[in-house]
mmCIF file of C-alpha atoms in Angstrom:
data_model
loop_
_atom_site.group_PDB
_atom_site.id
_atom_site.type_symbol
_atom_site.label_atom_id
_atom_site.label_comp_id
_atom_site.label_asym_id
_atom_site.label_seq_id
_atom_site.Cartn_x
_atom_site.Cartn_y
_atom_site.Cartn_z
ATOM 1 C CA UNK E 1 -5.234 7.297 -8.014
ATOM 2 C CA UNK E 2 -3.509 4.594 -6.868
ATOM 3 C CA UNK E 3 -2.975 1.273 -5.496
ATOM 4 C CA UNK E 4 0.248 -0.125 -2.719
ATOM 5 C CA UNK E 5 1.118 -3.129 -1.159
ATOM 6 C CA UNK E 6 2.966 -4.538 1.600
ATOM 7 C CA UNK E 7 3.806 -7.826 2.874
ATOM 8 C CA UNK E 8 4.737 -8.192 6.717
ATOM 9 C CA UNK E 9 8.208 -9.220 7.164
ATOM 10 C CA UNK E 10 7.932 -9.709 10.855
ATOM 11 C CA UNK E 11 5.717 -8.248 13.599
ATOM 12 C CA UNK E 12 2.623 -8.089 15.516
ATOM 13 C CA UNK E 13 1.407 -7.828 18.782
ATOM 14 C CA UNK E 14 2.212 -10.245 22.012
ATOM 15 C CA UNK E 15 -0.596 -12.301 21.101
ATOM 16 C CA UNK E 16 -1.124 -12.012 17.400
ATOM 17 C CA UNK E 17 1.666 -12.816 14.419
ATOM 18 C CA UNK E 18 1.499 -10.629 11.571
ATOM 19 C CA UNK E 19 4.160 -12.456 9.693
ATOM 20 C CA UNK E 20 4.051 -13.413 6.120
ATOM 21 C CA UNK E 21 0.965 -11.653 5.486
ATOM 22 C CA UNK E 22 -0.034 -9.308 2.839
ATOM 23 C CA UNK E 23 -1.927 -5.560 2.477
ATOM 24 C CA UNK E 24 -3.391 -3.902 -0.825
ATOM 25 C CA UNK E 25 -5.073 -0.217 -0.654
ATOM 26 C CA UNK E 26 -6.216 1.358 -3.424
ATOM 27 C CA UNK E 27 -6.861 5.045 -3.467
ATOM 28 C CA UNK E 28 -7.908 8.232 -4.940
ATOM 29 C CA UNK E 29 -6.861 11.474 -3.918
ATOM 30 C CA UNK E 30 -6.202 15.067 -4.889
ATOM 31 C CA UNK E 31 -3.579 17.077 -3.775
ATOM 32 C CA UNK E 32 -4.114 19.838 -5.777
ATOM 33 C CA UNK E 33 -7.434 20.382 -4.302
ATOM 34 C CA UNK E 34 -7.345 21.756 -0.904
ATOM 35 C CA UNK E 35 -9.034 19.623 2.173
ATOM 36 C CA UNK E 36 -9.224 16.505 -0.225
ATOM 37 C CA UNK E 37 -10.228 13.681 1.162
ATOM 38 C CA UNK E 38 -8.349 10.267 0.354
ATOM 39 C CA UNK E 39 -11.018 8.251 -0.674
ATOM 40 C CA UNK E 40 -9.391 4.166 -0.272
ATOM 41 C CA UNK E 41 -10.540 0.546 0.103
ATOM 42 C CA UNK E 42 -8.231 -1.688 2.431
ATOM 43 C CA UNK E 43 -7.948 -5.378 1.356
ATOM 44 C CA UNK E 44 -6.574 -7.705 4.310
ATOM 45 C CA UNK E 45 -4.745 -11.179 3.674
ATOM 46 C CA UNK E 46 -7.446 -13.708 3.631
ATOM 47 C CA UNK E 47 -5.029 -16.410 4.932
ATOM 48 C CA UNK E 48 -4.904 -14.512 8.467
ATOM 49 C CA UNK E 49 -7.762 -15.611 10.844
ATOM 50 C CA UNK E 50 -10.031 -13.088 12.294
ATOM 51 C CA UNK E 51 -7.522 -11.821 15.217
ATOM 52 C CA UNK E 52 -4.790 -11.331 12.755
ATOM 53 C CA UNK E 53 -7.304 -9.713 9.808
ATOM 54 C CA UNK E 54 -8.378 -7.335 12.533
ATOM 55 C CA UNK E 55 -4.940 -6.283 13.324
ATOM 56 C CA UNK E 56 -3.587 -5.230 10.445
ATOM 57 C CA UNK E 57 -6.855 -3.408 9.533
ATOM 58 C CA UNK E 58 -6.311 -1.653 12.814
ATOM 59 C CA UNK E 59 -2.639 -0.815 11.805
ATOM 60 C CA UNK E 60 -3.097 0.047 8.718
ATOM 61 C CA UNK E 61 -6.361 2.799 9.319
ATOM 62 C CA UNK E 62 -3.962 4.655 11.873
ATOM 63 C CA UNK E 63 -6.294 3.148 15.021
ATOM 64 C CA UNK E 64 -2.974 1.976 17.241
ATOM 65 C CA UNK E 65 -1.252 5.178 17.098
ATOM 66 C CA UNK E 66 2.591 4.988 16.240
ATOM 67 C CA UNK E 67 4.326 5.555 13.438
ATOM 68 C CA UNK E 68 1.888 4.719 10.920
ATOM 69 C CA UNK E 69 -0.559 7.607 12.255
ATOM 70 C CA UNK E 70 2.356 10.154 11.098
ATOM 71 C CA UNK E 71 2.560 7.955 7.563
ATOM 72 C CA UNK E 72 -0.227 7.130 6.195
ATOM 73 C CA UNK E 73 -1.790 9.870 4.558
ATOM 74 C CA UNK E 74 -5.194 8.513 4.287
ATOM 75 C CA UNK E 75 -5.011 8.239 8.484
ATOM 76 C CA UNK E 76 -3.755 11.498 9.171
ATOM 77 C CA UNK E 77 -5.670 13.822 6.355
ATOM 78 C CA UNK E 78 -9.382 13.798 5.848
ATOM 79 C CA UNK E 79 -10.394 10.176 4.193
ATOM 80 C CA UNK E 80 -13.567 8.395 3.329
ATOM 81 C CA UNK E 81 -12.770 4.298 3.772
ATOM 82 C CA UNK E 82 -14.745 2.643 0.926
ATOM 83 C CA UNK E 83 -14.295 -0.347 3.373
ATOM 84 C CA UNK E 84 -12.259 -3.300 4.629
ATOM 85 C CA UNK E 85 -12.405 -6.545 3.605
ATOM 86 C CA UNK E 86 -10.474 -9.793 3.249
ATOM 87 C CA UNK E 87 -9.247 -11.058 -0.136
ATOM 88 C CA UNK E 88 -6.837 -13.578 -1.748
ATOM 89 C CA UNK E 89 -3.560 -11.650 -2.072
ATOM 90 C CA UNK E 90 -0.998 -12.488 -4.251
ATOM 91 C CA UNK E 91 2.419 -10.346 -5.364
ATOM 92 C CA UNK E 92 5.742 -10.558 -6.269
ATOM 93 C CA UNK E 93 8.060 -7.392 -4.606
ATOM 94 C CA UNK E 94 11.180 -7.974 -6.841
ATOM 95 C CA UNK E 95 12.803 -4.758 -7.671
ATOM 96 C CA UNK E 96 12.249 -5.436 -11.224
ATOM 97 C CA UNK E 97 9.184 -6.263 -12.925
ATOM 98 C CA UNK E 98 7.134 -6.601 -9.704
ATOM 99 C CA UNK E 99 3.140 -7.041 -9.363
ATOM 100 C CA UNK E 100 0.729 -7.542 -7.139
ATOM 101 C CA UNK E 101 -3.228 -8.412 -7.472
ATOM 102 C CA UNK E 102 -5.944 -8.441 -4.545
ATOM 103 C CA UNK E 103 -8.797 -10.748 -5.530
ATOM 104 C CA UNK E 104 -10.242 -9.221 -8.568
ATOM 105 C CA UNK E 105 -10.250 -6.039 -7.628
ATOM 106 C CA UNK E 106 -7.232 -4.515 -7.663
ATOM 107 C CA UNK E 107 -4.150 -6.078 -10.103
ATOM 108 C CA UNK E 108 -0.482 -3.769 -10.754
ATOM 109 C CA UNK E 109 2.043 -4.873 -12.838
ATOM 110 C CA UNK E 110 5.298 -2.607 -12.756
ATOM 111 C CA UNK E 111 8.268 -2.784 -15.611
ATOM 112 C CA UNK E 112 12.216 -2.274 -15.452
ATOM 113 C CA UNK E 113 13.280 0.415 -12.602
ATOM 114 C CA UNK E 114 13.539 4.087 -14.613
ATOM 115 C CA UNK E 115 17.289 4.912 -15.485
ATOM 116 C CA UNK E 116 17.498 7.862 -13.878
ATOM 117 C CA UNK E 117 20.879 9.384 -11.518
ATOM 118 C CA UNK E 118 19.024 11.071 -8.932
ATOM 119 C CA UNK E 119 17.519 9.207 -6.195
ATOM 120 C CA UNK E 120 13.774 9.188 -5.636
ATOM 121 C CA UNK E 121 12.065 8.741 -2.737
ATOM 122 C CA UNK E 122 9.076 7.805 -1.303
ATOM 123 C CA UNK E 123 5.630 9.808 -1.419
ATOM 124 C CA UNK E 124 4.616 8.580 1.741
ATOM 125 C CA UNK E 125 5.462 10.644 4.774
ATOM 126 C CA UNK E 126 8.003 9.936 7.474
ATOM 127 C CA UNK E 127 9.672 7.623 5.426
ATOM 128 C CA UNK E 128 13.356 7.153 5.783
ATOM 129 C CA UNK E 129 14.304 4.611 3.129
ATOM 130 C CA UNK E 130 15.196 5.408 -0.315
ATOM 131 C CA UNK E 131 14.042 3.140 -3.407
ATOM 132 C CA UNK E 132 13.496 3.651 -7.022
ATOM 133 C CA UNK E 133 10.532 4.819 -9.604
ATOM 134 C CA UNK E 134 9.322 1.973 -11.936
ATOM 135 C CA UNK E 135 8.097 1.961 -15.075
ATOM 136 C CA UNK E 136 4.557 1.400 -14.371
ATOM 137 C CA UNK E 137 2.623 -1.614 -17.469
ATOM 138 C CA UNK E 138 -1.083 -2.018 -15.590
ATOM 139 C CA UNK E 139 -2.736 -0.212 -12.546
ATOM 140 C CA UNK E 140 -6.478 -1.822 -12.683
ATOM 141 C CA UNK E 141 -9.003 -1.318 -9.535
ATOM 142 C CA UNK E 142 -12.759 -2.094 -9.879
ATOM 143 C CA UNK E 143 -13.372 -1.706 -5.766
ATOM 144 C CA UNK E 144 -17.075 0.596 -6.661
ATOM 145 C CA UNK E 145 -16.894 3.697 -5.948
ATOM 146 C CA UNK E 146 -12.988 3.699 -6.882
ATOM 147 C CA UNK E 147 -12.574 2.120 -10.431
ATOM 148 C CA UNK E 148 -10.081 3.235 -12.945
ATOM 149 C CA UNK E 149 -7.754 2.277 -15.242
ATOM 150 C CA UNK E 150 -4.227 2.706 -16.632
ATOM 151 C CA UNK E 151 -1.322 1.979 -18.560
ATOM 152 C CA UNK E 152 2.522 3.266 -18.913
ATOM 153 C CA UNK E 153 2.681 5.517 -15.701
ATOM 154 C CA UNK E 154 4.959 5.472 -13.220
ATOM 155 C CA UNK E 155 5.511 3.336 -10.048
ATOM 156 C CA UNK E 156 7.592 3.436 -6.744
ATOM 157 C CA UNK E 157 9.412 0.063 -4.811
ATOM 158 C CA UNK E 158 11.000 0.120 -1.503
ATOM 159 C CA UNK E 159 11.255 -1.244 1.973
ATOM 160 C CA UNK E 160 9.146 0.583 4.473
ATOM 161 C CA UNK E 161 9.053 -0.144 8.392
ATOM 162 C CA UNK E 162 6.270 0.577 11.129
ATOM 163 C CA UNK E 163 6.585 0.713 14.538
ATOM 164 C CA UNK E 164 3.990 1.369 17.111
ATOM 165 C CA UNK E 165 7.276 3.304 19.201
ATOM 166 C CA UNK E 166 6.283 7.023 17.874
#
């Protein structure tokens, strides 16, 4: 269970900027269990208009193909979408003592980076940046069916970058 976030530094299509705008899925998953779907609920910047909304829904569920269809879990194993839908989106990526919050669904709130000598990377696929674990203070989501709470875990920061180029 889970929540991540992503703001678009720059990109798009030849019609539609993406830039400055902001992504939240939340997420339950098990993969312990064999054939588990990701069950996940996409929230889209409500400051993009309709074209731009669209887009990054269509980016982000693996639709365009690229990059993001070999790393995003929850596009290339068996999922269930909850659903899509466009809320206020507000966050903070600072490498220490980040957060994030999508409408009133979803709010994380992540500590001091862990002190730790080995460097951790990412647990989403086809990555190619490192970054550090955090120490996790709030994961809250109340996006029915996924709701769940928690407090002290662990959390992840770093850079990420999409390309529809395969």
């Amino acid at each position: 269970m889970g929540a991540l976030s992503w703001e678009v530094e720059r990109g798009g299509n030849e019609n539609v900027s993406l830039q400055g705008l902001r992504i939240v899925l939340a997420l339950r998953y098990e993969d312990d269990e064999p054939g588990s779907p990701w069950d996940f609920a996409l929230f889209v910047d409500d400051r993009g208009d309709a074209d731009q909304r669209e887009l990054l829904e269509a980016i982000f569920l693996g639709e365009l193909g690229g990059t993001p269809e070999q790393q995003f879990p929850w596009a290339f194993k068996p999922s269930r979408p909850i659903g899509t839908q466009a809320a206020p989106i507000e966050l903070d990526h600072s490498q220490k003592r980040g957060w994030f919050r999508a409408g009133k669904e979803v709010t994380v709130r992540v500590g001091e980076p862990v002190d730790d000598h080995e460097p951790v990377t990412c647990i989403i696929p086809g990555h190619h940046r490192s970054g550090h674990e955090v120490h996790g203070e709030t994961l809250a989501v109340d996006a029915e069916p996924l709701a769940f709470s928690f407090e002290g875990k662990c959390g992840y920061w770093s850079t990420f970058e999409y390309s529809s180029d395969d």
